[in-house]
Structure formats: structure tokens, C-alpha cells
Coordinates of C-alpha atoms and ligand atoms in Angstrom, one line a residue:
M1 CA -0.1 0.0 -0.3
N2 CA 1.5 3.6 -0.6
K3 CA 1.4 6.3 1.4
K4 CA -1.8 7.9 0.1
E5 CA -3.6 4.9 0.5
L6 CA -2.4 3.9 3.7
T7 CA -3.4 7.3 5.1
E8 CA -6.9 7.2 3.8
K9 CA -7.2 3.8 5.3
A10 CA -6.2 4.7 8.7
Y11 CA -8.3 7.9 8.4
A12 CA -11.4 5.7 7.6
I13 CA -10.8 3.8 10.5
A14 CA -10.0 6.9 12.7
R15 CA -13.1 8.4 11.8
E16 CA -15.3 5.3 12.9
Q17 CA -13.5 5.4 16.3
Y18 CA -14.4 9.1 16.7
A19 CA -17.7 8.7 15.8
S20 CA -18.2 6.2 18.5
I21 CA -17.6 9.1 21.1
G22 CA -19.6 11.6 19.0
I23 CA -17.3 13.5 17.2
D24 CA -17.2 14.0 13.3
T25 CA -13.7 14.0 12.1
D26 CA -14.7 15.8 8.7
I27 CA -16.0 18.5 11.0
A28 CA -12.9 18.6 12.6
I29 CA -10.8 19.0 9.4
K30 CA -13.1 21.6 8.0
N31 CA -12.6 23.6 11.2
M32 CA -9.0 23.7 10.6
D33 CA -9.9 26.1 7.6
D34 CA -10.3 28.7 10.4
I35 CA -6.9 28.6 11.9
T36 CA -4.5 31.2 11.0
V37 CA -1.0 31.4 12.2
S38 CA 1.3 34.2 11.9
L39 CA 4.8 33.2 11.1
H40 CA 7.5 35.3 13.0
C41 CA 10.3 36.5 10.6
W42 CA 12.9 36.4 13.5
Q43 CA 13.1 32.3 13.3
G44 CA 14.7 32.7 9.9
D45 CA 17.7 34.6 10.9
D46 CA 18.2 34.5 14.9
V47 CA 16.7 38.1 15.3
G48 CA 19.0 39.4 13.2
G49 CA 17.1 42.1 10.9
F50 CA 18.3 43.6 7.9
E51 CA 19.4 47.1 8.9
V52 CA 22.5 48.8 7.8
P53 CA 25.0 48.4 9.3
D54 CA 24.3 44.9 10.4
A55 CA 23.2 45.0 14.1
A56 CA 23.5 41.8 16.0
L57 CA 20.7 40.6 18.4
S58 CA 21.3 42.4 21.5
G59 CA 19.8 43.9 24.8
G60 CA 16.5 43.1 26.9
G61 CA 17.8 39.5 27.5
I62 CA 16.5 37.8 24.6
Q63 CA 19.2 35.5 23.0
A64 CA 19.5 33.2 20.3
T65 CA 21.9 30.3 21.0
G66 CA 23.3 27.9 18.4
N67 CA 25.3 28.6 15.3
Y68 CA 23.6 25.9 12.8
P69 CA 24.9 27.1 9.4
G70 CA 22.6 28.6 6.5
K71 CA 20.6 31.4 8.3
A72 CA 19.1 33.9 6.0
R73 CA 21.6 36.7 5.5
S74 CA 19.1 39.1 3.4
I75 CA 15.5 39.6 2.7
A76 CA 15.8 37.3 -0.7
E77 CA 17.0 34.7 1.1
L78 CA 14.6 35.1 4.1
K79 CA 11.6 35.1 1.5
S80 CA 12.9 31.9 -0.2
D81 CA 13.1 30.0 3.1
L82 CA 9.7 31.3 4.3
E83 CA 8.4 30.2 0.6
N84 CA 9.6 26.6 1.3
V85 CA 8.3 26.4 4.7
L86 CA 4.9 27.4 3.6
T87 CA 4.7 24.6 1.1
L88 CA 5.3 22.2 3.9
L89 CA 2.3 23.6 6.3
P90 CA -1.2 23.0 6.0
G91 CA -4.0 25.6 6.5
K92 CA -3.3 29.5 6.5
Y93 CA -0.6 31.8 7.8
R94 CA 0.2 35.4 8.1
L95 CA 3.7 37.0 8.1
N96 CA 4.9 38.7 11.3
L97 CA 7.5 41.2 10.6
H98 CA 9.7 43.3 12.9
A99 CA 10.7 46.8 12.0
S100 CA 14.4 45.9 11.7
Y101 CA 13.5 43.6 8.7
G102 CA 12.8 46.8 6.7
D103 CA 14.1 46.8 3.0
F104 CA 16.5 49.7 3.4
Q105 CA 18.1 48.9 0.0
G106 CA 21.7 49.3 1.6
E107 CA 20.7 52.8 3.3
F108 CA 21.3 53.5 7.0
V109 CA 17.4 54.4 8.0
D110 CA 17.5 55.0 11.8
R111 CA 14.5 53.6 13.9
D112 CA 12.8 57.2 14.0
Q113 CA 13.0 57.6 10.5
I114 CA 11.3 54.3 8.9
E115 CA 8.5 55.2 6.8
P116 CA 5.9 52.8 5.3
K117 CA 7.7 52.8 1.9
H118 CA 10.6 50.5 3.6
F119 CA 8.0 47.5 4.1
Q120 CA 6.5 48.0 0.8
S121 CA 8.4 45.0 -0.6
W122 CA 7.1 43.0 2.1
I123 CA 3.6 44.2 1.8
D124 CA 3.8 43.3 -2.1
W125 CA 5.3 39.8 -1.3
C126 CA 2.5 39.3 1.3
K127 CA -0.3 39.9 -1.4
K128 CA 1.3 37.8 -3.8
L129 CA 1.5 34.9 -1.5
G130 CA -2.3 35.8 -0.1
L131 CA -0.8 36.3 3.4
G132 CA -1.9 39.2 6.1
M133 CA 0.8 40.6 7.9
D134 CA 1.5 41.5 11.5
F135 CA 4.3 44.1 12.7
N136 CA 6.2 44.9 15.6
P137 CA 8.4 48.1 16.4
T138 CA 12.1 46.9 17.5
F139 CA 13.2 48.5 20.6
F140 CA 16.5 46.2 21.0
S141 CA 19.6 45.8 19.1
H142 CA 20.2 49.5 19.1
P143 CA 22.7 51.9 20.6
K144 CA 20.0 53.8 22.3
A145 CA 18.6 50.5 23.9
E146 CA 22.0 49.6 25.5
A147 CA 21.2 51.6 28.7
G148 CA 18.2 49.1 29.3
F149 CA 15.6 51.6 28.7
T150 CA 13.7 52.7 26.1
L151 CA 10.0 54.2 26.3
S152 CA 10.5 54.4 30.2
S153 CA 14.0 56.1 29.8
K154 CA 14.5 58.9 32.2
N155 CA 16.8 60.5 29.3
E156 CA 14.2 62.4 27.7
E157 CA 16.1 62.2 24.1
I158 CA 16.2 58.7 24.4
R159 CA 12.6 58.5 25.3
K160 CA 11.5 60.8 22.4
F161 CA 13.6 58.7 19.8
W162 CA 11.8 55.5 21.0
V163 CA 8.2 57.4 20.9
E164 CA 8.9 58.4 17.5
H165 CA 9.9 55.0 16.6
L166 CA 6.7 53.6 17.7
K167 CA 4.4 56.2 16.3
R168 CA 5.9 55.3 12.9
C169 CA 5.3 51.8 13.4
R170 CA 1.6 52.4 13.9
K171 CA 1.4 54.3 10.9
I172 CA 3.5 51.5 8.8
S173 CA 1.0 49.1 10.7
A174 CA -2.2 50.9 9.4
E175 CA -0.7 51.2 5.8
I176 CA 0.0 47.3 5.8
G177 CA -3.4 46.6 7.0
R178 CA -5.1 49.1 4.4
Q179 CA -3.1 47.5 1.5
L180 CA -3.7 43.8 2.5
G181 CA -7.4 44.2 3.8
T182 CA -6.9 42.3 6.8
P183 CA -5.9 44.4 10.4
C184 CA -2.3 44.4 10.9
I185 CA -1.7 43.3 14.9
M186 CA 1.1 45.5 16.0
N187 CA 2.8 44.1 19.1
I188 CA 4.9 46.4 21.6
W189 CA 7.3 44.6 23.5
I190 CA 10.2 46.7 25.3
P191 CA 13.0 45.2 27.1
D192 CA 13.2 47.8 29.7
G193 CA 14.4 46.5 33.2
S194 CA 17.0 46.4 36.0
K195 CA 19.4 43.8 36.6
D196 CA 19.8 44.8 40.1
I197 CA 17.1 46.0 42.7
P198 CA 15.9 49.4 41.7
V199 CA 15.0 51.7 44.2
D200 CA 12.7 53.6 41.7
R201 CA 10.4 51.2 40.0
N202 CA 7.6 53.6 40.2
Q203 CA 8.9 56.4 38.0
H204 CA 9.9 54.0 35.0
R205 CA 6.2 53.0 34.9
V206 CA 5.1 56.5 35.2
I207 CA 7.2 57.4 32.2
L208 CA 6.2 54.4 30.2
K209 CA 2.6 55.0 30.8
K210 CA 3.1 58.5 29.5
S211 CA 5.3 57.4 26.5
L212 CA 2.2 55.1 25.3
D213 CA -0.1 57.7 26.0
E214 CA 1.7 59.9 23.6
A215 CA 2.4 57.3 21.0
L216 CA -0.8 55.9 21.0
S217 CA -2.8 59.0 20.7
I218 CA -3.3 58.8 17.1
E219 CA -6.4 56.5 16.5
Y220 CA -6.3 54.1 13.5
P221 CA -9.2 52.2 12.1
K222 CA -9.7 48.8 13.6
E223 CA -9.9 47.4 10.2
Y224 CA -6.2 48.5 9.4
M225 CA -4.3 48.1 12.9
K226 CA -4.6 47.0 16.3
D227 CA -2.1 47.6 19.2
A228 CA -1.0 44.6 21.3
L229 CA 1.0 45.1 24.7
E230 CA 3.3 41.9 25.7
S231 CA 4.4 41.6 29.2
K232 CA 7.4 39.9 30.7
L233 CA 8.4 38.8 34.3
F234 CA 12.1 38.8 33.6
G235 CA 15.2 38.7 30.9
I236 CA 18.9 37.7 31.2
G237 CA 20.4 40.8 32.4
A238 CA 16.9 42.4 33.8
E239 CA 16.2 39.8 36.4
S240 CA 15.0 42.3 39.3
M241 CA 12.5 44.5 37.7
T242 CA 10.7 44.5 34.4
V243 CA 8.9 48.0 33.6
G244 CA 6.3 46.6 31.4
S245 CA 5.2 44.0 33.8
Q246 CA 1.9 41.8 33.7
E247 CA -0.1 44.1 35.9
F248 CA 1.0 47.3 34.1
Y249 CA -0.1 46.1 30.7
L250 CA -3.3 44.1 31.5
G251 CA -4.3 47.9 33.4
Y252 CA -3.3 49.9 30.4
A253 CA -5.0 47.4 27.9
I254 CA -8.0 47.5 29.9
R255 CA -8.3 51.2 30.4
N256 CA -7.3 52.0 26.9
N257 CA -9.2 49.2 24.8
K258 CA -5.8 47.6 23.7
L259 CA -5.0 43.9 23.1
I260 CA -3.0 42.1 25.5
C261 CA -0.2 39.8 24.1
L262 CA 0.5 36.5 26.3
D263 CA 3.8 34.7 25.6
N264 CA 3.8 31.6 27.4
G265 CA 7.7 32.2 27.9
H266 CA 7.1 35.4 29.9
F267 CA 5.6 33.8 33.3
H268 CA 6.6 31.7 36.2
P269 CA 7.3 28.6 35.1
T270 CA 4.4 26.9 36.8
E271 CA 2.0 29.5 35.7
Q272 CA -0.6 28.4 33.1
V273 CA -1.0 30.6 30.3
G274 CA -4.1 28.9 29.3
D275 CA -5.5 29.6 32.4
K276 CA -5.3 33.5 31.9
I277 CA -7.3 33.4 28.5
S278 CA -10.7 33.5 29.7
A279 CA -10.0 35.5 32.5
C280 CA -8.4 38.4 30.0
L281 CA -11.2 38.1 27.7
L282 CA -13.8 39.2 30.2
F283 CA -11.9 42.5 30.2
V284 CA -10.1 43.0 26.8
D285 CA -11.8 42.2 23.4
E286 CA -8.7 40.5 22.0
L287 CA -5.7 38.9 22.8
L288 CA -2.4 38.0 20.9
L289 CA -0.7 35.0 21.4
H290 CA 3.0 34.5 21.4
L291 CA 3.4 30.5 21.4
T292 CA 6.8 29.2 22.4
R293 CA 8.5 26.7 24.5
P294 CA 10.7 27.8 27.6
I295 CA 12.7 25.8 29.2
R296 CA 13.7 26.6 32.7
W297 CA 13.7 30.3 31.4
D298 CA 12.5 32.2 28.2
S299 CA 14.5 30.0 26.0
D300 CA 12.1 30.1 23.2
H301 CA 12.8 26.7 21.9
A302 CA 10.5 25.6 18.9
V303 CA 7.0 24.6 19.9
T304 CA 6.1 21.1 20.6
L305 CA 2.9 19.6 21.3
N306 CA 3.0 19.4 25.0
E307 CA 0.4 20.1 27.6
D308 CA 1.0 23.9 28.1
I309 CA 0.3 24.5 24.4
Q310 CA -2.7 22.2 24.4
L311 CA -4.2 24.0 27.3
I312 CA -3.9 27.3 25.7
I313 CA -5.4 26.2 22.4
S314 CA -8.3 24.0 24.0
E315 CA -9.2 26.9 26.0
V316 CA -9.5 29.1 22.7
I317 CA -11.7 26.6 21.2
R318 CA -13.7 25.3 24.0
N319 CA -14.9 28.7 24.7
N320 CA -15.5 29.7 21.2
F321 CA -12.8 32.6 21.3
L322 CA -11.2 31.8 17.9
S323 CA -12.4 35.5 16.6
R324 CA -11.0 37.0 19.6
V325 CA -7.4 35.3 19.5
N326 CA -4.5 36.3 17.0
I327 CA -2.4 33.2 17.0
G328 CA 1.6 34.2 16.4
L329 CA 4.6 32.3 17.1
D330 CA 7.6 33.5 19.2
F331 CA 10.6 31.2 19.2
F332 CA 14.0 31.5 17.9
D333 CA 16.3 28.3 17.9
A334 CA 19.7 28.9 16.1
S335 CA 20.8 25.3 17.0
I336 CA 18.8 23.3 14.7
N337 CA 17.8 23.6 10.7
R338 CA 16.1 26.8 10.8
L339 CA 13.2 25.9 8.4
G340 CA 12.8 22.8 10.4
A341 CA 12.2 24.7 13.7
Y342 CA 9.4 26.6 11.6
V343 CA 7.8 23.7 10.6
I344 CA 7.9 21.7 13.6
G345 CA 6.7 24.7 15.6
S346 CA 3.7 25.5 13.3
R347 CA 2.7 22.0 12.7
S348 CA 2.5 21.5 16.5
V349 CA 0.3 24.5 16.8
K350 CA -2.0 23.1 14.3
K351 CA -2.2 19.8 15.7
A352 CA -3.2 21.2 19.1
F353 CA -6.1 22.9 17.3
M354 CA -7.0 19.6 15.6
F355 CA -6.6 17.7 18.8
A356 CA -8.9 20.5 20.6
F357 CA -11.5 20.1 17.8
L358 CA -11.7 16.2 18.4
E359 CA -12.6 16.8 21.8
P360 CA -16.1 15.8 23.0
T361 CA -16.2 18.9 25.3
S362 CA -20.1 19.0 25.9
Q363 CA -19.8 15.5 27.0
L364 CA -16.9 16.6 29.4
K365 CA -18.6 19.3 30.7
K366 CA -21.7 17.3 31.7
L367 CA -19.4 15.0 33.6
E368 CA -17.9 17.7 35.5
E369 CA -21.5 19.4 36.2
N370 CA -22.4 15.9 37.6
G371 CA -19.5 16.0 39.8
Q372 CA -18.2 12.8 37.8
L373 CA -14.6 13.7 38.4
F374 CA -13.3 10.0 37.8
E375 CA -15.2 9.7 34.4
R376 CA -13.9 13.3 33.4
L377 CA -10.3 12.4 33.9
A378 CA -10.6 8.9 32.5
L379 CA -12.2 10.3 29.2
L380 CA -9.5 13.3 29.1
E381 CA -6.6 10.6 29.4
E382 CA -8.2 8.3 26.9
L383 CA -8.6 11.0 24.4
K384 CA -4.8 11.0 24.3
T385 CA -4.5 7.7 22.7
K386 CA -7.4 8.1 20.4
P387 CA -6.1 7.7 16.6
F388 CA -5.5 11.7 16.5
G389 CA -2.4 11.1 14.0
A390 CA -4.5 9.5 11.5
V391 CA -6.9 12.4 11.4
W392 CA -4.1 14.8 11.0
D393 CA -2.1 13.1 8.5
Y394 CA -5.2 12.7 6.7
Y395 CA -5.7 16.7 7.0
C396 CA -2.3 17.0 5.3
L397 CA -2.7 15.0 2.7
K398 CA -6.0 16.7 1.8
S399 CA -3.9 20.1 2.1
G400 CA -1.4 19.0 -0.2
V401 CA 1.6 19.0 1.8
P402 CA 3.9 16.1 3.3
V403 CA 2.3 13.9 5.3
S404 CA 3.5 13.1 8.9
E405 CA 7.7 12.8 8.8
D406 CA 7.6 13.2 5.2
Y407 CA 8.7 16.8 5.9
I408 CA 12.1 16.0 6.9
T409 CA 13.5 14.7 3.8
E410 CA 12.0 18.0 2.2
I411 CA 14.0 20.2 4.5
Q412 CA 17.0 18.0 4.0
D413 CA 16.8 18.6 0.2
Y414 CA 16.4 22.3 0.7
E415 CA 19.5 22.1 3.2
R416 CA 21.6 20.4 0.7
V417 CA 20.5 22.5 -2.5
V418 CA 20.3 26.0 -0.9
L419 CA 21.3 26.4 2.8
S420 CA 24.6 24.6 2.6
K421 CA 25.8 27.1 -0.4
R422 CA 25.3 29.9 2.0
Ligands
RNT1 C1 10.8 39.0 24.1 C2 9.6 39.1 23.5 C3 9.3 39.6 22.1 C4 10.4 39.0 20.8 C5 10.2 39.4 19.8 C6 11.5 39.2 18.9 O1 11.0 37.8 25.2 O2 9.0 37.6 23.6 O3 8.1 39.2 21.7 O4 10.6 37.9 21.3 O5 9.7 40.9 19.6
ZN2 ZN1 6.9 37.3 22.7

């Protein structure tokens, strides 16, 4: 039997097995059409960006570790890599671009000078590929971020510089959304924080609020762009205090009707981001997710299908939150084939959605409401070994992308033909 026949046969059996617990696998597959994942440009080049002169990732406690050969060194290479990645992924995607990835044509354009024209070639590329686009101001890897404070800096010249950067990024985002006909989610993450115990936490937060108030004062139509705010617990070199903490941004987002970005690497290791979704969505209209895999710290390993990711995704599906949750990835592993990291991470997120769609949620809820807690746990546990993989494989087959591990050889081929020549 060839792979296609085997996949179809396994699916036919899986379909019956799921039907016996009241789940229609065809509907689950159909539901996958609604899932769009935003692919972060920065996995392709270890958060390097394409500014002139070339700046390496620095500041803010984010680190890409590893030196696997073949990283993208230009916009053309990154586009080619992403195009290849997209042929290996089922379903819909967007591009998530950092401001430092602008098309500056060999010219030095400082962050307070960037304009929509520097991103036009990316917009055109997204249009050609049918991708929506998201955006991020870049508050790190810059001399004016070296002192550890940007929007919350007590140095007025530095603060003003970053406020201008943010204003320009919002304008660029609105132009992106206008041209592509889908709102651009613009995420604000700043590295501001302190290595050692600060005395004046308050003033930095007062300044951050003032900077945000200034930069966000212009209203853009929601159909063009939406602002999201990303908190963080700590970073390497900013262990003692982060200005943009969860309380700070949650408060700011609620008062100003902004999106909260939840990055699952930005909390205490035992906190469950999946548990935060229903709480936040009572008070903010929308969320942005930065899906990653922290190991002991915010290490940004490629996402795998683990319980943390599953809870996040299941909470979205169980509660019908899909239209209010924007799904983005945020990992950067430089120790393995970078396209491989994209494919593993993106597929794992999509798998988590499919798993959530294959859950008999109302049955589980009924058990819970009846106090049948042994039965609830038993069913949850049994779901883990249902033939989920057969449904996933069939979905990949139907989507015209490699089934199960077949993408490995595709990536090896690309590495041999393209990456090894870099
Ligand atoms: C850093 C944040 C932030 C970045 C990107 C590159 O801890 O997670 O989202 O990873 O902006
Ligand atoms: Zn993040």
C-alpha cells in the first residue's frame, strides 16, 4: 500500500472510532480552515534583521543560542526560506515582521526615520502569497537601547526617540492593514528593566505610561491596525524588575481598549497561560498569543505539542474564542535547521487545534457538572491515545503538504541545495 492509500485507510478507521464517542472528524478537518497562524520572521535569522549597518541581536535579555549553518542573510534569502516553509505547512498563515527587517536598500535609516515605503516590498510579497501581515516595533539591538531603558527611559532624548519609533511603526502597520485588507496586529514589547534591585520602580512605570499615551494618541481604524502589549516577568540581565509587567499592561490594555499579548515564556514556569485566556477576555476584546517553548527560562525553543500549548489552544476552542484570539509564534532556535524549527513549531500549533477540535467538550462538561470527576479524568486521558495522528495525516494529505515525517526529507533537500551554499 502506498502512503496515500495507507493514510486514507487509517483515516477511515479513525473516523469510525471518533464517531463512536460522538465526534465527526470531517467537521474537525473543516474547522481547521478557520485557523491562521502568524509566522514570525525572526526564526529565519536569529532575530538579526536587515538594518544597515548590520546589527546583531542584543539587549533586553533575549538570546538566540546556537550557530547552525545556513541562516538567512538577506531579505531575498528569508523570503525564499519562508516560501519553502509554507509549502510544508497545512492551512493558512500570516507574516509577522519586525521593524528591523525593513527593506532599506543598503541605506542607513534609523528607527525614528522608518516609513511605510521601507516595508512595501514585504507588503507586495504578502499580497502575492495571499498572506496577512503583522508588525512589531524593534526596541532592542540598538545603541539607544543599550542603557536598558527605551520608552521608560529617564533620558528625555532617548525616550523621545523611541516614542517616534513607535508612532512610525503604528503608521506603517495601518498602511500594511489598509493595503492587505486585513488588520495588522502590532505588538509592543520593550526590553526595559533592571538587572539589580531598583529603588525607583515607580518612575519608570510612570514614564512608560506617558510614552504609550503619547504614541498611541492617534487612532487608526480597527480594520487597519490594532495595538497589542506584551508583558514579561524577567530577562537575562533584567532579572530584578521589568517595567512592562503583566499588571502594568493588563491595566493599560483594559483602560485603553488595547490587546494583551500573552507569551507563554514570560511567566513563572508553573503558571499556566491557558488559564489566563478566559480571565483576560472578560476585560479586553482581543488577545495576541506568542506561542513558544520555555525551558527553565524564556529560552524560546521551537514549539512542540506539549500540555501547556494544548491547554492554551483547547481554552480558545472550548470557549469559542477564535475570533478574539490572534495566534502568533515566537521562538528562535539557532541550533537546528531554522526551516525545520518553523515547520515543527507551526505544525505543533496546528496539531493542538486539531486535537481540540476532536474533543467531546460538551460530554466532558456534563461529567464535570455532575461531579463525575473520575469519569472526566478518564475520558481526558483516553483522548490522548485515540487515533489523532491518523486524522492529522489525512488533513495534511488533503492540504497537499507532506504527510507526517515526510517533511524531514524535504527540508534536508532544501538544506543540501540551498542552505549549504550560504
Ligand atoms: C521577548 C518577546 C518578544 C520578542 C520578539 C522578537 O522576550 O517575547 O516578543 O521575542 O519581539
Ligand atoms: Zn514574545
